[in-house]
């Protein structure tokens, strides 16, 4: 069995390779998957989540992650989400590899959105706006640039400007043209691609400000109580999701359905339908496309399988 620490995961899964691996994986059927959530019996608000997935005729993955919000207050601080991803042989059940869970989550989450952008964003996009400056922000910038090489400028917005400045500095160290904006509305109105990676419980993106042709990537609102974009963003845009199986869990779509702004029929396609050519993606240069990144154990499986390919 092979062990990958965080550095090894990031080194083994460059964005172009992983995005293409995810695209090929979506040519097949949706793996069977489950989610098991256990709450901290001590009542501290922590959770431990286990996500098993099994591809028909293929490997088995089990993602095991702890969600401990209080980790940010530790000295030194630790990531709030960390754990392991394990891959097993689907024929024998034998363990094949174990990998750092935080790194695998960052890699698969950003590559999921990047695949969406590769299919749905215009080919001539130039300005990328990252909303949020958490641990995922630099990964999303790099993944989107790999998916759409025409992107040449990155703007970071965060409620805490100092954190946005730190992410922008990190990107500049890698040779990217990265700046900070303290005016979210203005940044949204100028962007060609808007990627939201936050834990916001109120809508940040005003759909009225989206330019024709914008691609909106919504990632952070993974609970029904969270929200990143308002109803106007969803009614103006054509909506796509990574998977129909778990699209009702996030707040952006479920709250818009609850308000009557849209119905679930507004979701035009998921990545399986897009990659397999069953449904059409962008149809015009002026179309606003909205991609809801919901995640799921199937993406952990696809990413772990891609990691196994690097073993030779």
CSV table of C-alpha atoms in Angstrom, one decimal:
chain,number,residue,atom,x,y,z
A,1,UNK,CA,0.0,0.0,0.0
A,2,UNK,CA,1.3,3.4,-0.9
A,3,UNK,CA,1.1,6.5,1.3
A,4,UNK,CA,0.8,10.0,0.0
A,5,UNK,CA,1.2,13.0,2.3
A,6,UNK,CA,-0.1,16.4,1.3
A,7,UNK,CA,2.9,17.5,-0.7
A,8,UNK,CA,3.0,14.2,-2.5
A,9,UNK,CA,-0.7,14.5,-3.4
A,10,UNK,CA,-0.3,18.0,-4.8
A,11,UNK,CA,2.8,17.0,-6.8
A,12,UNK,CA,1.2,13.9,-8.2
A,13,UNK,CA,-2.0,15.6,-9.4
A,14,UNK,CA,-1.2,18.6,-11.6
A,15,UNK,CA,-4.3,20.4,-12.7
A,16,UNK,CA,-4.3,19.5,-16.4
A,17,UNK,CA,-3.8,15.8,-15.6
A,18,UNK,CA,-6.5,15.8,-12.9
A,19,UNK,CA,-9.1,17.8,-14.9
A,20,UNK,CA,-8.7,15.4,-17.8
A,21,UNK,CA,-8.9,12.4,-15.5
A,22,UNK,CA,-12.2,13.7,-14.1
A,23,UNK,CA,-13.5,14.3,-17.6
A,24,UNK,CA,-12.7,10.7,-18.6
A,25,UNK,CA,-14.2,9.3,-15.4
A,26,UNK,CA,-17.5,11.1,-16.2
A,27,UNK,CA,-17.8,9.0,-19.3
A,28,UNK,CA,-18.7,6.1,-17.1
A,29,UNK,CA,-21.6,5.5,-14.7
A,30,UNK,CA,-22.1,7.3,-11.4
A,31,UNK,CA,-20.5,5.2,-8.6
A,32,UNK,CA,-22.6,4.0,-5.7
A,33,UNK,CA,-21.9,6.3,-2.6
A,34,UNK,CA,-23.1,7.0,0.9
A,35,UNK,CA,-22.5,9.6,3.5
A,36,UNK,CA,-22.2,8.8,7.2
A,37,UNK,CA,-22.1,11.8,9.6
A,38,UNK,CA,-21.3,11.5,13.3
A,39,UNK,CA,-21.6,14.4,15.7
A,40,UNK,CA,-19.1,14.9,18.6
A,41,UNK,CA,-20.6,13.2,21.6
A,42,UNK,CA,-18.9,15.8,23.8
A,43,UNK,CA,-21.1,18.5,22.1
A,44,UNK,CA,-18.3,20.7,20.9
A,45,UNK,CA,-19.9,21.1,17.4
A,46,UNK,CA,-17.4,18.9,15.6
A,47,UNK,CA,-18.3,16.1,13.2
A,48,UNK,CA,-16.7,13.1,11.6
A,49,UNK,CA,-17.8,12.2,8.1
A,50,UNK,CA,-17.2,8.9,6.3
A,51,UNK,CA,-17.9,8.8,2.6
A,52,UNK,CA,-17.6,5.4,0.9
A,53,UNK,CA,-17.9,5.1,-2.9
A,54,UNK,CA,-17.7,2.1,-5.2
A,55,UNK,CA,-17.5,2.2,-9.0
A,56,UNK,CA,-19.2,-0.6,-10.9
A,57,UNK,CA,-16.4,-3.1,-11.8
A,58,UNK,CA,-13.9,-0.7,-10.4
A,59,UNK,CA,-12.2,0.5,-7.2
A,60,UNK,CA,-13.6,1.4,-3.8
A,61,UNK,CA,-12.8,4.6,-2.0
A,62,UNK,CA,-13.4,5.6,1.6
A,63,UNK,CA,-13.0,9.2,2.6
A,64,UNK,CA,-12.7,9.9,6.4
A,65,UNK,CA,-12.6,13.5,7.5
A,66,UNK,CA,-13.1,15.4,10.7
A,67,UNK,CA,-14.7,18.8,10.7
A,68,UNK,CA,-13.5,20.7,13.7
A,69,UNK,CA,-14.2,24.4,13.4
A,70,UNK,CA,-12.5,25.1,16.7
A,71,UNK,CA,-9.1,24.1,15.2
A,72,UNK,CA,-8.6,27.7,14.0
A,73,UNK,CA,-8.3,28.7,17.7
A,74,UNK,CA,-5.5,26.2,18.4
A,75,UNK,CA,-1.9,27.3,18.8
A,76,UNK,CA,-0.6,26.7,16.2
A,77,UNK,CA,-3.9,26.7,14.2
A,78,UNK,CA,-4.8,23.5,12.4
A,79,UNK,CA,-7.1,23.0,9.3
A,80,UNK,CA,-10.7,22.7,10.2
A,81,UNK,CA,-11.1,19.8,7.8
A,82,UNK,CA,-8.6,17.0,7.7
A,83,UNK,CA,-8.4,13.3,7.4
A,84,UNK,CA,-7.6,10.5,5.0
A,85,UNK,CA,-8.7,9.1,1.6
A,86,UNK,CA,-8.2,5.3,1.1
A,87,UNK,CA,-8.5,3.4,-2.1
A,88,UNK,CA,-9.2,-0.3,-2.3
A,89,UNK,CA,-9.1,-2.9,-5.1
A,90,UNK,CA,-12.7,-3.5,-6.2
A,91,UNK,CA,-12.1,-7.1,-6.9
A,92,UNK,CA,-10.2,-8.2,-3.8
A,93,UNK,CA,-10.8,-5.5,-1.3
A,94,UNK,CA,-7.1,-5.1,-0.8
A,95,UNK,CA,-5.8,-1.6,0.1
A,96,UNK,CA,-4.0,0.3,-2.7
A,97,UNK,CA,-3.2,3.7,-1.2
A,98,UNK,CA,-3.9,6.2,1.5
A,99,UNK,CA,-3.6,9.9,1.0
A,100,UNK,CA,-3.9,13.1,3.0
A,101,UNK,CA,-7.6,14.0,3.1
A,102,UNK,CA,-7.3,17.8,3.1
A,103,UNK,CA,-5.0,17.8,0.1
A,104,UNK,CA,-7.3,15.3,-1.8
A,105,UNK,CA,-10.3,17.4,-0.9
A,106,UNK,CA,-8.7,20.6,-2.2
A,107,UNK,CA,-7.6,18.9,-5.4
A,108,UNK,CA,-10.8,17.2,-6.3
A,109,UNK,CA,-13.0,20.2,-5.3
A,110,UNK,CA,-11.0,22.7,-7.4
A,111,UNK,CA,-10.7,20.2,-10.3
A,112,UNK,CA,-14.5,19.6,-10.3
A,113,UNK,CA,-15.2,23.4,-10.8
A,114,UNK,CA,-12.4,23.6,-13.3
A,115,UNK,CA,-13.9,20.8,-15.4
A,116,UNK,CA,-17.2,22.8,-15.2
A,117,UNK,CA,-15.4,25.9,-16.4
A,118,UNK,CA,-13.6,24.0,-19.2
A,119,UNK,CA,-17.0,22.9,-20.6
A,120,UNK,CA,-19.1,26.0,-19.8
A,121,UNK,CA,-16.9,29.1,-19.7
A,122,UNK,CA,-16.2,31.1,-22.9
A,123,UNK,CA,-12.9,30.3,-24.5
A,124,UNK,CA,-11.8,34.0,-24.5
A,125,UNK,CA,-12.3,34.8,-20.8
A,126,UNK,CA,-9.6,37.0,-19.2
A,127,UNK,CA,-10.7,38.1,-15.8
A,128,UNK,CA,-11.1,35.6,-12.9
A,129,UNK,CA,-12.7,36.7,-9.6
A,130,UNK,CA,-12.2,34.5,-6.5
A,131,UNK,CA,-14.7,35.3,-3.8
A,132,UNK,CA,-13.3,34.0,-0.5
A,133,UNK,CA,-9.7,33.8,0.8
A,134,UNK,CA,-9.7,30.5,2.7
A,135,UNK,CA,-7.4,27.5,2.2
A,136,UNK,CA,-9.1,26.6,-1.1
A,137,UNK,CA,-8.8,30.0,-2.8
A,138,UNK,CA,-5.3,29.5,-4.3
A,139,UNK,CA,-6.1,26.1,-5.6
A,140,UNK,CA,-9.2,27.4,-7.3
A,141,UNK,CA,-7.3,30.1,-9.0
A,142,UNK,CA,-4.7,27.7,-10.3
A,143,UNK,CA,-7.3,25.1,-11.4
A,144,UNK,CA,-9.4,27.7,-13.3
A,145,UNK,CA,-6.3,29.0,-15.0
A,146,UNK,CA,-5.4,25.5,-16.1
A,147,UNK,CA,-8.9,24.9,-17.4
A,148,UNK,CA,-9.1,28.2,-19.2
A,149,UNK,CA,-5.6,29.4,-20.2
A,150,UNK,CA,-7.0,32.6,-21.6
A,151,UNK,CA,-7.5,33.9,-18.0
A,152,UNK,CA,-4.7,36.4,-17.4
A,153,UNK,CA,-5.9,38.4,-14.4
A,154,UNK,CA,-7.0,37.2,-10.9
A,155,UNK,CA,-8.9,39.3,-8.4
A,156,UNK,CA,-9.4,38.2,-4.8
A,157,UNK,CA,-12.2,39.5,-2.6
A,158,UNK,CA,-12.8,38.6,1.0
A,159,UNK,CA,-14.6,40.1,3.9
A,160,UNK,CA,-11.3,40.4,5.7
A,161,UNK,CA,-9.1,42.3,3.2
A,162,UNK,CA,-5.8,41.2,4.9
A,163,UNK,CA,-6.6,37.5,4.1
A,164,UNK,CA,-7.4,38.4,0.4
A,165,UNK,CA,-4.0,40.3,0.3
A,166,UNK,CA,-2.2,37.2,1.6
A,167,UNK,CA,-3.8,34.9,-1.1
A,168,UNK,CA,-3.0,37.5,-3.8
A,169,UNK,CA,0.6,37.7,-2.6
A,170,UNK,CA,0.9,33.9,-2.7
A,171,UNK,CA,-0.4,33.9,-6.3
A,172,UNK,CA,2.0,36.6,-7.3
A,173,UNK,CA,4.9,34.5,-6.0
A,174,UNK,CA,3.9,32.0,-8.6
A,175,UNK,CA,4.0,34.6,-11.4
A,176,UNK,CA,0.3,35.3,-11.6
A,177,UNK,CA,-1.2,38.8,-12.1
A,178,UNK,CA,-3.2,38.8,-8.8
A,179,UNK,CA,-4.8,41.8,-7.1
A,180,UNK,CA,-7.2,42.5,-4.3
A,181,UNK,CA,-10.6,44.3,-4.5
A,182,UNK,CA,-12.5,45.7,-1.6
A,183,UNK,CA,-15.5,46.4,-3.8
A,184,UNK,CA,-17.3,43.1,-4.5
A,185,UNK,CA,-20.0,44.5,-6.7
A,186,UNK,CA,-17.5,46.3,-8.9
A,187,UNK,CA,-15.3,43.2,-9.2
A,188,UNK,CA,-18.4,41.0,-10.1
A,189,UNK,CA,-19.4,43.5,-12.8
A,190,UNK,CA,-15.9,43.3,-14.4
A,191,UNK,CA,-15.3,39.5,-14.2
A,192,UNK,CA,-15.6,36.9,-16.9
A,193,UNK,CA,-15.4,34.0,-14.4
A,194,UNK,CA,-16.6,34.3,-10.8
A,195,UNK,CA,-15.7,31.5,-8.4
A,196,UNK,CA,-17.2,31.6,-4.9
A,197,UNK,CA,-15.5,29.6,-2.2
A,198,UNK,CA,-17.0,30.8,1.0
A,199,UNK,CA,-19.1,29.8,4.1
A,200,UNK,CA,-21.5,32.6,3.6
A,201,UNK,CA,-25.1,32.3,4.9
A,202,UNK,CA,-26.3,35.3,2.9
A,203,UNK,CA,-26.0,35.9,-0.9
A,204,UNK,CA,-22.9,37.7,-1.9
A,205,UNK,CA,-23.3,37.7,-5.7
A,206,UNK,CA,-25.9,39.9,-7.2
A,207,UNK,CA,-27.2,38.4,-10.4
A,208,UNK,CA,-28.1,41.8,-11.8
A,209,UNK,CA,-24.4,42.7,-11.9
A,210,UNK,CA,-23.2,39.7,-13.9
A,211,UNK,CA,-22.1,40.6,-17.4
A,212,UNK,CA,-23.5,38.7,-20.4
A,213,UNK,CA,-21.3,35.7,-21.0
A,214,UNK,CA,-20.1,35.4,-17.4
A,215,UNK,CA,-19.5,31.9,-15.9
A,216,UNK,CA,-20.5,31.7,-12.2
A,217,UNK,CA,-19.0,28.9,-10.1
A,218,UNK,CA,-20.7,28.3,-6.8
A,219,UNK,CA,-18.8,26.1,-4.3
A,220,UNK,CA,-19.2,26.9,-0.7
A,221,UNK,CA,-22.9,26.7,0.1
A,222,UNK,CA,-23.0,23.0,0.8
A,223,UNK,CA,-25.7,23.2,3.5
A,224,UNK,CA,-29.3,24.4,3.0
A,225,UNK,CA,-28.6,27.3,5.4
A,226,UNK,CA,-25.7,28.7,3.3
A,227,UNK,CA,-26.0,30.9,0.2
A,228,UNK,CA,-23.5,32.6,-2.2
A,229,UNK,CA,-25.7,33.9,-5.0
A,230,UNK,CA,-29.1,35.6,-5.1
A,231,UNK,CA,-32.2,34.5,-7.0
A,232,UNK,CA,-31.4,36.9,-9.9
A,233,UNK,CA,-28.1,35.1,-10.5
A,234,UNK,CA,-30.0,31.8,-10.9
A,235,UNK,CA,-32.8,33.2,-13.0
A,236,UNK,CA,-30.5,35.1,-15.3
A,237,UNK,CA,-28.1,32.1,-15.7
A,238,UNK,CA,-28.4,28.7,-17.2
A,239,UNK,CA,-27.9,26.3,-14.3
A,240,UNK,CA,-25.6,23.2,-14.4
A,241,UNK,CA,-24.5,21.0,-11.5
A,242,UNK,CA,-21.7,18.4,-11.0
A,243,UNK,CA,-24.1,15.7,-10.1
A,244,UNK,CA,-27.9,15.5,-9.9
A,245,UNK,CA,-27.7,13.0,-7.1
A,246,UNK,CA,-26.8,15.5,-4.4
A,247,UNK,CA,-27.9,18.8,-5.9
A,248,UNK,CA,-30.7,19.4,-3.4
A,249,UNK,CA,-28.5,19.7,-0.4
A,250,UNK,CA,-26.9,23.1,-1.0
A,251,UNK,CA,-28.5,26.4,-0.2
A,252,UNK,CA,-28.1,28.2,-3.5
A,253,UNK,CA,-30.5,26.0,-5.4
A,254,UNK,CA,-32.7,24.8,-2.6
A,255,UNK,CA,-33.4,28.3,-1.3
A,256,UNK,CA,-34.1,29.6,-4.8
A,257,UNK,CA,-36.6,26.7,-5.3
A,258,UNK,CA,-38.2,27.4,-1.9
A,259,UNK,CA,-38.7,31.1,-2.9
A,260,UNK,CA,-40.3,30.1,-6.2
A,261,UNK,CA,-37.6,31.8,-8.3
A,262,UNK,CA,-36.8,28.5,-10.0
A,263,UNK,CA,-37.8,24.9,-10.1
A,264,UNK,CA,-35.6,21.9,-10.1
A,265,UNK,CA,-36.3,21.6,-13.8
A,266,UNK,CA,-34.1,24.7,-14.3
A,267,UNK,CA,-31.0,22.5,-13.8
A,268,UNK,CA,-30.1,21.8,-17.5
A,269,UNK,CA,-27.5,19.2,-17.0
A,270,UNK,CA,-24.8,17.7,-14.8
A,271,UNK,CA,-21.2,16.8,-15.7
A,272,UNK,CA,-22.1,13.2,-16.6
A,273,UNK,CA,-24.6,14.5,-19.2
A,274,UNK,CA,-22.3,17.2,-20.5
A,275,UNK,CA,-19.2,15.0,-20.8
A,276,UNK,CA,-21.2,12.1,-22.4
A,277,UNK,CA,-22.8,14.5,-24.9
A,278,UNK,CA,-26.4,13.9,-23.6
A,279,UNK,CA,-27.0,17.6,-23.0
A,280,UNK,CA,-25.6,20.8,-24.4
A,281,UNK,CA,-23.6,23.3,-22.4
A,282,UNK,CA,-23.0,26.9,-23.4
A,283,UNK,CA,-25.0,27.8,-26.5
A,284,UNK,CA,-24.0,31.5,-27.0
A,285,UNK,CA,-21.3,34.0,-26.1
A,286,UNK,CA,-23.8,36.1,-24.2
A,287,UNK,CA,-25.2,33.3,-22.1
A,288,UNK,CA,-24.6,33.4,-18.4
A,289,UNK,CA,-23.7,29.9,-17.1
A,290,UNK,CA,-24.0,28.9,-13.4
A,291,UNK,CA,-22.2,25.8,-12.2
A,292,UNK,CA,-23.1,24.4,-8.7
A,293,UNK,CA,-20.2,22.4,-7.3
A,294,UNK,CA,-21.8,20.0,-4.8
A,295,UNK,CA,-19.0,17.5,-4.4
A,296,UNK,CA,-19.6,13.9,-3.4
A,297,UNK,CA,-17.8,10.6,-2.8
A,298,UNK,CA,-17.8,9.8,-6.5
A,299,UNK,CA,-15.3,12.7,-7.0
A,300,UNK,CA,-13.1,11.4,-4.2
A,301,UNK,CA,-13.2,8.1,-6.0
A,302,UNK,CA,-12.3,9.6,-9.4
A,303,UNK,CA,-9.5,11.6,-7.8
A,304,UNK,CA,-8.1,8.6,-5.8
A,305,UNK,CA,-8.2,6.5,-9.0
A,306,UNK,CA,-6.3,9.3,-10.8
A,307,UNK,CA,-3.7,9.3,-8.0
A,308,UNK,CA,-3.3,5.5,-8.4
A,309,UNK,CA,-2.5,6.0,-12.1
A,310,UNK,CA,0.7,7.8,-11.1
A,311,UNK,CA,2.0,4.7,-9.4
A,312,UNK,CA,2.8,3.1,-12.8
